[in-house]
Short mmCIF file of C-alpha atoms and ligand atoms in Angstrom, two decimals:
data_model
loop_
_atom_site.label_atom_id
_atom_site.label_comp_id
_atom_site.label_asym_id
_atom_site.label_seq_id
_atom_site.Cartn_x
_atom_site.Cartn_y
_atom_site.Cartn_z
CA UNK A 1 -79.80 96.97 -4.83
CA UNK A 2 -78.54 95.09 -1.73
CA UNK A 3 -76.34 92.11 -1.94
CA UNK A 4 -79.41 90.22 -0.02
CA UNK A 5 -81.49 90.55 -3.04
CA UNK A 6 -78.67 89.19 -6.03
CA UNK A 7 -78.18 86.31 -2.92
CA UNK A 8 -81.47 85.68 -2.45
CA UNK A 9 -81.87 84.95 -6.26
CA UNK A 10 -79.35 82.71 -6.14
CA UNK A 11 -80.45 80.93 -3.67
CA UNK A 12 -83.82 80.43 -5.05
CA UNK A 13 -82.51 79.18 -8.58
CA UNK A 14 -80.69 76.54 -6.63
CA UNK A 15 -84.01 75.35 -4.97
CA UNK A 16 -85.90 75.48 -8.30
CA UNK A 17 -82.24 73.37 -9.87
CA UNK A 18 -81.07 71.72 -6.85
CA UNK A 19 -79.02 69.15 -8.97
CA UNK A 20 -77.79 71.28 -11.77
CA UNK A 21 -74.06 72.44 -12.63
CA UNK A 22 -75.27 76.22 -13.98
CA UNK A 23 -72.79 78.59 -15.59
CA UNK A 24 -73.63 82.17 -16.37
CA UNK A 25 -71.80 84.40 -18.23
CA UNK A 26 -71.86 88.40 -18.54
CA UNK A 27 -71.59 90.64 -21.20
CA UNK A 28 -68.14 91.87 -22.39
CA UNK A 29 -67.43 95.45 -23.47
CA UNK A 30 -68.16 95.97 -27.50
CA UNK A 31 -66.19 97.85 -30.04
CA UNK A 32 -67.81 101.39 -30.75
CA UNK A 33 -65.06 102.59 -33.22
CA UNK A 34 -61.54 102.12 -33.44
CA UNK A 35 -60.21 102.43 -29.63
CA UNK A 36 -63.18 103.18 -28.02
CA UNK A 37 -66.29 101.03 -26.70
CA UNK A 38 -70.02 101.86 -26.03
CA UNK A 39 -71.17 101.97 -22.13
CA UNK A 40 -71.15 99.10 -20.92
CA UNK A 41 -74.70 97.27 -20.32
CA UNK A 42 -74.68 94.29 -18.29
CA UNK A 43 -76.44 91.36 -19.12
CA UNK A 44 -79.63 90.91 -17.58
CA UNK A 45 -79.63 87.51 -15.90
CA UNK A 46 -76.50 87.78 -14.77
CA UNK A 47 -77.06 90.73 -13.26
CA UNK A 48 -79.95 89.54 -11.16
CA UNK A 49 -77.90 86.65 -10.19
CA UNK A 50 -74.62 88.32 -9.18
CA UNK A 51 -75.33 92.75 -9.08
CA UNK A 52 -71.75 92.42 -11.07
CA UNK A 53 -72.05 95.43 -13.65
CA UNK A 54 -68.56 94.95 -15.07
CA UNK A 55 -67.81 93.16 -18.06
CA UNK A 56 -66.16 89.94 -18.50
CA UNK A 57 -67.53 88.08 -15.51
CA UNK A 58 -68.99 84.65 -15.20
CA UNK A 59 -71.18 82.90 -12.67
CA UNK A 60 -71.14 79.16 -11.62
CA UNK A 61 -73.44 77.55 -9.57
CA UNK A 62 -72.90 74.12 -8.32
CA UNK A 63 -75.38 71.97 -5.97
CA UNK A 64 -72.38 72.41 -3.27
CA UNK A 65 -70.63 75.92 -3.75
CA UNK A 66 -70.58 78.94 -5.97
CA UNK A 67 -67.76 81.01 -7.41
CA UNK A 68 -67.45 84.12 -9.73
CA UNK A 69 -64.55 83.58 -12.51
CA UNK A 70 -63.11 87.01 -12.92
CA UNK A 71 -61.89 88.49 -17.04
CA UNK A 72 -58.20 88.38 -17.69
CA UNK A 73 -56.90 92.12 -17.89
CA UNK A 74 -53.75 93.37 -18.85
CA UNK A 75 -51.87 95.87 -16.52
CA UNK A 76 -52.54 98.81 -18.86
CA UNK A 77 -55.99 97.70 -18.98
CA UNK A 78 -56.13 98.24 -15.49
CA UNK A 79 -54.61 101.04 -15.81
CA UNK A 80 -57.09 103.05 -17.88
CA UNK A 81 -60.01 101.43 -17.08
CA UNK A 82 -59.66 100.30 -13.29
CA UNK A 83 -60.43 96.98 -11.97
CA UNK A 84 -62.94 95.37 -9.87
CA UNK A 85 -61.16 94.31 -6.72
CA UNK A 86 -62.59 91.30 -5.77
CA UNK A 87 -63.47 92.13 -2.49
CA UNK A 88 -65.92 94.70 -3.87
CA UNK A 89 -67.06 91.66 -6.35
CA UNK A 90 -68.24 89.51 -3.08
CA UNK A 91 -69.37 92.85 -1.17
CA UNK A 92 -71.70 93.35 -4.82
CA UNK A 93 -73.23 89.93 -4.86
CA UNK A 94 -72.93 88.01 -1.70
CA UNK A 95 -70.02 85.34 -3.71
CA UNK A 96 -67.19 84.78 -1.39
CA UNK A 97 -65.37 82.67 -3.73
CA UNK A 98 -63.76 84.92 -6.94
CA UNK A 99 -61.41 83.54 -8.93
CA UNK A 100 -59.05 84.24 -11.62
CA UNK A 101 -59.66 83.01 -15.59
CA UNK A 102 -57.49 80.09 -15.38
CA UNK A 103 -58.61 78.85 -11.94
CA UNK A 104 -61.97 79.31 -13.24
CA UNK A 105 -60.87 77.30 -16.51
CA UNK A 106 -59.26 74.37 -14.41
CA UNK A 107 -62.55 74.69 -12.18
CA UNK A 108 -64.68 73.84 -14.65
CA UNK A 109 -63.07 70.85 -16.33
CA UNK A 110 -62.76 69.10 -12.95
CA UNK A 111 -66.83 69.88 -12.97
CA UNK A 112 -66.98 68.60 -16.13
CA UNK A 113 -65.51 64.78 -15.05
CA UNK A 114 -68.46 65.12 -12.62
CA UNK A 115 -71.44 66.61 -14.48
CA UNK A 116 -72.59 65.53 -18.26
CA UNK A 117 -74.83 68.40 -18.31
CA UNK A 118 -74.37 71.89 -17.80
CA UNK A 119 -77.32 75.21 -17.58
CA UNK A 120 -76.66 77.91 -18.87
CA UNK A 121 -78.45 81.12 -20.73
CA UNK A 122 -78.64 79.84 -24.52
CA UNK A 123 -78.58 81.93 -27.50
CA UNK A 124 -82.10 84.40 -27.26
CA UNK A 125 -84.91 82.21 -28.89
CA UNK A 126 -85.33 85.43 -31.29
CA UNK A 127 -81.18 86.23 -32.07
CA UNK A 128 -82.14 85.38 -35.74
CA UNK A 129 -84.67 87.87 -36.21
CA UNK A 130 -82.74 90.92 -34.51
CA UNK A 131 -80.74 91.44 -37.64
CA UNK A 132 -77.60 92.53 -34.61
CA UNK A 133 -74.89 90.41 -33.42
CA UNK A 134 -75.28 88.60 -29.81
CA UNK A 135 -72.97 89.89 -27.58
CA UNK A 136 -69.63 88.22 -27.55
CA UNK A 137 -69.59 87.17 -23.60
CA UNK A 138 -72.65 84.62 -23.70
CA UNK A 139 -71.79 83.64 -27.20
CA UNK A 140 -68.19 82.68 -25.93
CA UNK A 141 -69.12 80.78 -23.10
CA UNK A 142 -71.68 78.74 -24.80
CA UNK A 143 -68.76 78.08 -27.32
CA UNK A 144 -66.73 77.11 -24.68
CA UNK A 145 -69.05 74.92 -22.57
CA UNK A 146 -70.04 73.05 -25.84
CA UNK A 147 -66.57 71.66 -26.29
CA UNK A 148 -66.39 70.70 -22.32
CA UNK A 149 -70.00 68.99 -21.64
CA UNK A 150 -71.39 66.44 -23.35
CA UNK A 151 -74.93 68.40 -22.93
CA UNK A 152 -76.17 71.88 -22.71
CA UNK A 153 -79.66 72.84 -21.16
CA UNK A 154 -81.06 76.37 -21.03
CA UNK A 155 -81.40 77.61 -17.50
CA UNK A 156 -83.39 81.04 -18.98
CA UNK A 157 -86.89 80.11 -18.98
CA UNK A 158 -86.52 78.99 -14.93
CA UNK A 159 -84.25 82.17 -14.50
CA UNK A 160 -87.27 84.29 -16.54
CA UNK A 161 -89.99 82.66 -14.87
CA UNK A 162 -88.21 84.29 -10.86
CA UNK A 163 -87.83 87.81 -12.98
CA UNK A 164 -91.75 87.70 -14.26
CA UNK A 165 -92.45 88.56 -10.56
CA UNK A 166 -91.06 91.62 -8.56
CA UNK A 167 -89.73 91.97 -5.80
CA UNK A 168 -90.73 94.84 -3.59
CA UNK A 169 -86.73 96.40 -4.06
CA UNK A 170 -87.28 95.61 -8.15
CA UNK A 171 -91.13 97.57 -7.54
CA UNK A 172 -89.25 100.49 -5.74
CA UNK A 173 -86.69 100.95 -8.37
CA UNK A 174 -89.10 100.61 -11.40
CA UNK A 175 -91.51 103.25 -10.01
CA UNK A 176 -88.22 105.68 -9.16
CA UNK A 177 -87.73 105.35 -13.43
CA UNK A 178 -91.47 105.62 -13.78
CA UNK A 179 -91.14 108.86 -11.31
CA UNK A 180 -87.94 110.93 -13.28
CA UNK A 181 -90.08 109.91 -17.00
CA UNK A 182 -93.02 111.43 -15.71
CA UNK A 183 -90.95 114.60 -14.57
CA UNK A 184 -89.27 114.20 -18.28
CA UNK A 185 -92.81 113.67 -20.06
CA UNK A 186 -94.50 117.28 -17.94
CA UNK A 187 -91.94 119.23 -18.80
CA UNK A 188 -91.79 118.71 -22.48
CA UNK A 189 -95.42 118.99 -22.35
CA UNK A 190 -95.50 122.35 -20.54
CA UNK A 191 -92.46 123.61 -22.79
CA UNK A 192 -94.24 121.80 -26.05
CA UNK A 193 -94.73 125.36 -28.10
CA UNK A 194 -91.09 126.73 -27.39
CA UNK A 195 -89.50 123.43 -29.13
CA UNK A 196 -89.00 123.43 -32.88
CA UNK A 197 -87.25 120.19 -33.66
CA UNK A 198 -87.59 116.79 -32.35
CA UNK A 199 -84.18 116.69 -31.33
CA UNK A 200 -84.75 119.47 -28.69
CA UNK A 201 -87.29 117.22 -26.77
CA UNK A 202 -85.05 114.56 -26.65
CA UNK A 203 -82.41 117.05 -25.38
CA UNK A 204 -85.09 117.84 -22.27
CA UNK A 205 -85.64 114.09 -21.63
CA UNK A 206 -81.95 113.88 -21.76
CA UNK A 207 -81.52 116.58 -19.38
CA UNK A 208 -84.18 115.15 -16.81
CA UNK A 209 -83.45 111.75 -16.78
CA UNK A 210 -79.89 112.61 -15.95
CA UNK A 211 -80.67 114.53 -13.32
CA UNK A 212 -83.27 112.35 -11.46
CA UNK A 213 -81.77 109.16 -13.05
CA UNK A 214 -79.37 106.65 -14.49
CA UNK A 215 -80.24 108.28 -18.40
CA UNK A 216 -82.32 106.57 -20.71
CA UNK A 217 -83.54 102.79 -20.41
CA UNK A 218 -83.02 102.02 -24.62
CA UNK A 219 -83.41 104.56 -27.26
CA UNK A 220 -86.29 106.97 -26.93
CA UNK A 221 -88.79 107.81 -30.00
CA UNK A 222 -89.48 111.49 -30.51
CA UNK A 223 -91.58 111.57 -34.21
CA UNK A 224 -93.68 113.87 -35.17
CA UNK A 225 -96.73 113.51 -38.32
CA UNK A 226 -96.05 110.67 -40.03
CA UNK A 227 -92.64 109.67 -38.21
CA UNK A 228 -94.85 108.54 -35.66
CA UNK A 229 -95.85 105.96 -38.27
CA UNK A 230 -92.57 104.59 -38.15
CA UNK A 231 -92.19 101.73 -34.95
CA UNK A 232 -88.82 102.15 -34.26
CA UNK A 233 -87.96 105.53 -35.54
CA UNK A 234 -85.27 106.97 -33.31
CA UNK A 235 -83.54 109.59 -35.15
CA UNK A 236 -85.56 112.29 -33.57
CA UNK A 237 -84.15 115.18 -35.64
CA UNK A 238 -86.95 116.13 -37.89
CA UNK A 239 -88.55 119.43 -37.45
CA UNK A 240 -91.62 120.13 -35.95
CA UNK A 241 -94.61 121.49 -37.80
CA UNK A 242 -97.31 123.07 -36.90
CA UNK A 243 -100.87 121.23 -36.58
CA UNK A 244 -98.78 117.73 -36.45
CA UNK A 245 -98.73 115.36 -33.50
CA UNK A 246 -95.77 114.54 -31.27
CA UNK A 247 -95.40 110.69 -29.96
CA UNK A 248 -93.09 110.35 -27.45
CA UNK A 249 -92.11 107.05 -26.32
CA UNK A 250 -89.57 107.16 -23.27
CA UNK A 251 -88.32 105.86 -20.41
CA UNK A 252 -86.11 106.51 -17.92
CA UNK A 253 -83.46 104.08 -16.28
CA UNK A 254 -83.18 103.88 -11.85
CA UNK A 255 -79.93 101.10 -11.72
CA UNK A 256 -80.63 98.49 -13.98
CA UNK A 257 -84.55 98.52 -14.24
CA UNK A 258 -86.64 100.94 -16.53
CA UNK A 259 -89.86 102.45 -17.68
CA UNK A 260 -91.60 102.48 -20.75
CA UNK A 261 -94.26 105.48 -21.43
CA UNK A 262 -95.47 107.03 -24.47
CA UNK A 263 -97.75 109.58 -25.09
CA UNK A 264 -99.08 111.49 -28.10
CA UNK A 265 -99.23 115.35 -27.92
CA UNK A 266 -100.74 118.00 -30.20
CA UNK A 267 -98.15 120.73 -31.65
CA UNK A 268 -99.93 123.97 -32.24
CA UNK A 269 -104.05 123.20 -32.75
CA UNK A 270 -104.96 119.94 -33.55
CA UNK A 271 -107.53 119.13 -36.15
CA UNK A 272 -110.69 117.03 -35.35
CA UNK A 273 -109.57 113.45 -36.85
CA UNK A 274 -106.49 113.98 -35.04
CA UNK A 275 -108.94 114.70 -31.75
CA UNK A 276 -110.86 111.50 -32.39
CA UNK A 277 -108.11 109.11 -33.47
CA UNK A 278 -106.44 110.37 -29.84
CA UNK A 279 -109.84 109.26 -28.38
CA UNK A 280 -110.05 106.02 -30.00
CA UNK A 281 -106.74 105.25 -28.40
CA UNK A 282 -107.18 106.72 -24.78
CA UNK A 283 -110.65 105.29 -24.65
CA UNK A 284 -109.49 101.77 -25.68
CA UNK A 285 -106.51 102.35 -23.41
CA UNK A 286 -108.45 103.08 -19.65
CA UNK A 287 -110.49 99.71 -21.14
CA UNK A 288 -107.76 97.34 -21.48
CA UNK A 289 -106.07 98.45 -18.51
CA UNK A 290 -109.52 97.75 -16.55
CA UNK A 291 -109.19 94.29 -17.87
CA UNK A 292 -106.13 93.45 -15.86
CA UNK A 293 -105.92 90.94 -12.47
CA UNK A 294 -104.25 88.20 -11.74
CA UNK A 295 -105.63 84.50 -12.67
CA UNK A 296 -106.75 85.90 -15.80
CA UNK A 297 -105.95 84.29 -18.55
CA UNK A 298 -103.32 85.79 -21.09
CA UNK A 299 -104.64 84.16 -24.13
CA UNK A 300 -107.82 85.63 -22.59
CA UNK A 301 -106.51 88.87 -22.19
CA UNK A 302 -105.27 89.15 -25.60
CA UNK A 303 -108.42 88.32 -27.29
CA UNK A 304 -110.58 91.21 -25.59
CA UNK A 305 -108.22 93.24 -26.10
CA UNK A 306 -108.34 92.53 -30.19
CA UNK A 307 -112.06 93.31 -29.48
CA UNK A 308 -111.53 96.70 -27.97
CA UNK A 309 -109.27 97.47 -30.62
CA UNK A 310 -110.99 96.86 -33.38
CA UNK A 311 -113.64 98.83 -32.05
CA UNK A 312 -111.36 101.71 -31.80
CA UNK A 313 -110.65 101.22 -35.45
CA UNK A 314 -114.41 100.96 -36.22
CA UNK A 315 -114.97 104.36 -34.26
CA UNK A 316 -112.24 106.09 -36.56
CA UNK A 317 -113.79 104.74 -40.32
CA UNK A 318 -110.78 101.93 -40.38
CA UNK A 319 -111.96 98.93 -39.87
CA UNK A 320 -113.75 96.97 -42.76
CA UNK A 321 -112.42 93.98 -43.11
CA UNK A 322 -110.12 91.21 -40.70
CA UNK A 323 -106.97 92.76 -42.12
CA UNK A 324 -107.16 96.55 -41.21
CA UNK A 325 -106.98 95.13 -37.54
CA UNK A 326 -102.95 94.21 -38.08
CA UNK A 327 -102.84 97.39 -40.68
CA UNK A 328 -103.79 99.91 -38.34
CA UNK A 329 -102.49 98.45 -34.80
CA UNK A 330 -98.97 96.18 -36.51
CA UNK A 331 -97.56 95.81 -32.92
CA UNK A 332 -97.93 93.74 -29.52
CA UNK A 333 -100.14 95.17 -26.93
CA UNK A 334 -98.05 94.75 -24.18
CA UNK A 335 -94.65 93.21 -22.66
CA UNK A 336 -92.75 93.00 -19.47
CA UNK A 337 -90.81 95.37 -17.70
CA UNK A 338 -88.09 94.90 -15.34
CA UNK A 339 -84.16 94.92 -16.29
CA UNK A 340 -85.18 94.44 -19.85
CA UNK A 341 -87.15 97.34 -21.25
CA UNK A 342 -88.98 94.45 -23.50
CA UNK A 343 -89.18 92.17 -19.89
CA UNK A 344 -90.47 88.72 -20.28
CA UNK A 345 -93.73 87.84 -18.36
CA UNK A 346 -91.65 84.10 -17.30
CA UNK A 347 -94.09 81.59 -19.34
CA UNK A 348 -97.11 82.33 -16.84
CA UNK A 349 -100.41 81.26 -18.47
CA UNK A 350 -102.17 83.50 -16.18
CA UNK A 351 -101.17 87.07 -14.64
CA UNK A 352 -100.14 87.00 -11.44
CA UNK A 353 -99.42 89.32 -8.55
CA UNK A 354 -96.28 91.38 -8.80
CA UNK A 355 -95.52 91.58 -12.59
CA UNK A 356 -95.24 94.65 -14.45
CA UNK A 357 -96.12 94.58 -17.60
CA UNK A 358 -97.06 97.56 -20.16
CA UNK A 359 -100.23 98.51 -22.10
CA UNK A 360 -99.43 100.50 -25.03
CA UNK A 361 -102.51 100.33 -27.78
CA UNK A 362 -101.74 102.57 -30.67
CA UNK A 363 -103.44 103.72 -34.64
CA UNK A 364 -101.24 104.33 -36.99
CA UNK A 365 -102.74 105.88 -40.26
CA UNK A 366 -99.37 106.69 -42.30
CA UNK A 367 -101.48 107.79 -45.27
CA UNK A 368 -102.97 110.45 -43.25
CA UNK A 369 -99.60 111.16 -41.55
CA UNK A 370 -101.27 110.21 -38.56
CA UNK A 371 -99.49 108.04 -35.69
CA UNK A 372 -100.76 107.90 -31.88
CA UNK A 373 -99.77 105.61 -28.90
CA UNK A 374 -100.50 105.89 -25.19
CA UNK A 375 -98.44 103.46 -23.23
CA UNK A 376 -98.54 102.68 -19.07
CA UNK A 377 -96.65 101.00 -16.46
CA UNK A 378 -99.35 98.60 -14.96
CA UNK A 379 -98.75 96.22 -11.49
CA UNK A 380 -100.82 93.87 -10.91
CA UNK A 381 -101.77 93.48 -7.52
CA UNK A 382 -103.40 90.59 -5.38
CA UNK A 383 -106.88 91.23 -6.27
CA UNK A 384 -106.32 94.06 -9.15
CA UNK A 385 -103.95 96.15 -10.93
CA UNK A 386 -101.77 99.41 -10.38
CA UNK A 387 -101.81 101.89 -13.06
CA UNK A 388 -97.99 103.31 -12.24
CA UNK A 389 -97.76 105.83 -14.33
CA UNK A 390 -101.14 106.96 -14.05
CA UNK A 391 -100.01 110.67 -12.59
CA UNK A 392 -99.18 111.74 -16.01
CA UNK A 393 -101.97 112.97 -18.11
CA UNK A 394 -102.74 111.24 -21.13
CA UNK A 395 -104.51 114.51 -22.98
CA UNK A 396 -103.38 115.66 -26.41
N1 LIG B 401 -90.29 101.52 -26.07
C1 LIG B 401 -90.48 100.29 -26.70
C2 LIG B 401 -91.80 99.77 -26.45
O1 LIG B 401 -92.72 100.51 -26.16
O2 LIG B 401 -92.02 98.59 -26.43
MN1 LIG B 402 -92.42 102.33 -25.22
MN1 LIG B 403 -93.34 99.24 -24.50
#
């Protein structure tokens, strides 16, 4: 990504906040087990605001200048892990100011005789539901600014609201993910009968995201028979049985942006519920995606879509009553897709040219060990939608 874009962001937040003292912080690295850490993952905003994929970095934006505040790091730190010069910090995002931690410290309390209020990305509105620790950069710096402000505001639904619509670089990068998964996806598909274990699929996805991409965008789901069942199964290690169905939900990651495809094939010959509960899904699939444009409403959206869904049910023998709906299809129908595998669609009421979003409708019958999704990568476009990942087959 060029530094015009992470500029160009900033430079638009400061239109949409033209008074506002902002301070964003990035992730820091996380403790994996005893001396080592897990790969580093930026954090999302800041990333779009800065291109900085190091940890330990902060961002502040003031209605007169803008400065990066570098991490502290010891000299063996350094050592072993190399440090970001800061001329290759301003080359990144465009900031010709970088500092060091305490100029950045001293910085900010002189902003803080100025400004009563400072933005900055608050705790996620769902942190208490994750059931994982936030990570400790954000946390810290809302800590921090806390005891130097008098008042905090949350700068993420403005900072949301610009990443709900892509740009054409963000458009070229998501369809270069969506372009290695579907390379990933064909060649499992084509191999499908030489596999015997879950884990060997994921080896092949491995494999081919690697080599036409950054890896994986989050944790892919390889589950087979009633696995499938299971949302977030990930451990992908079970062994494959013959007559069962294989749902693969993966994605591949092009620099920080992802994709997000699943699809549902047959493992030796499948029988004919597992034929029609397939056809339920891919026939309610092509009709929600032929629902999509922008100006339509999402509340809108989201009620035909319960229609068509139900109707799948009905066309499978499992739907009798309101409460099969939720039983049978326990997930959303679609999210966002940008940096954030699980993207947010910025507030919008209505759709609106240049967000990606997902459509992933799915029957899960765990009793009959049962589980199939189809999911896409859909644009929408000024008059219509894009189906992006529409060159992969969605056949059993
Ligand atoms: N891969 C997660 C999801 O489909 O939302
Ligand atoms: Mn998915
Ligand atoms: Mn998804």
């Amino acid at each position: 990504m060029d530094v015009t874009f992470f500029a160009g962001n900033r430079a638009k937040l400061k239109e949409l906040e033209p008074t506002a003292l902002i301070v964003v912080a990035g992730n820091d690295e996380v403790q994996r087990r005893a001396d080592a850490a897990f790969a580093f993952v930026q954090e999302a905003n800041f990333y779009y605001l800065t291109g900085v994929n190091e940890p330990g970095w902060k961002l502040v934006l003031t209605p007169d200048e803008e400065f990066l505040i570098g991490p502290e790091r010891s000299d063996a730190q350094t050592l072993f892990d190399g440090s970001l010069a800061h001329e290759e910090v301003t080359r990144t995002s465009g900031v010709t100011t970088v500092v060091s931690l305490k100029e950045g410290e001293a910085r900010l309390k002189e902003l803080a005789s100025v400004h009563k209020k400072v933005l900055t990305i608050l705790e996620h509105p769902y942190q208490s539901h994750f059931g994982f620790a936030p990570n400790p950069g954000p946390y810290a710096n809302i800590r921090k600014l806390k005891k130097m402000f008098e008042e905090l505001g949350d700068v993420r639904t403005t900072v949301t609201r610009m990443r709900a619509i892509k740009q054409p670089e963000e458009l070229a990068m998501i369809r270069r993910a969506i372009h290695a998964s579907i390379a990933g996806f064909s060649r499992v598909r084509a191999e499908l009968v030489g596999y015997d274990n879950e884990r060997k699929i994921e080896a092949t996805l491995w494999y081919e995201f690697l080599q036409m991409a950054d890896g994986h965008a989050y944790d892919p789901i390889v589950a087979s028979g009633a696995n499938a069942c299971t949302l977030h199964y990930t451990a992908n290690a079970a062994k494959l049985e013959d007559g069962s169905l294989v749902l693969i939900d993966a994605g591949a990651q092009v620099g920080e942006y992802a994709a997000d495809i699943t699809r549902t094939y047959a493992y030796g010959a499948s029988t004919d519920r597992q034929k029609a509960v397939h056809a339920a899904v891919e026939t309610a699939h092509q009709k929600i995606i032929a629902l999509l444009r922008p100006g339509l409403e999402i509340k809108t959206y989201s009620d035909q879509v319960d229609e068509i869904l139900k109707g799948a049910l009905k066309s499978v023998g499992l739907y009798e009553k309101p409460s099969d709906y939720r039983r049978y299809f326990p997930h959303a129908i679609s999210h966002g897709l940008g940096i954030d595998v699980h993207d947010s669609l910025g507030g919008f009421k209505e759709f609106q040219p240049g967000m990606v979003l997902t459509v992933e409708p799915g029957i899960y019958i765990p009793e009959e060990g049962i589980g199939v999704r189809i999911e896409d990568d859909i644009l929408i476009t000024e008059d219509s939608h894009e189906n992006l990942s529409a060159a992969l087959p969605t056949l059993l």
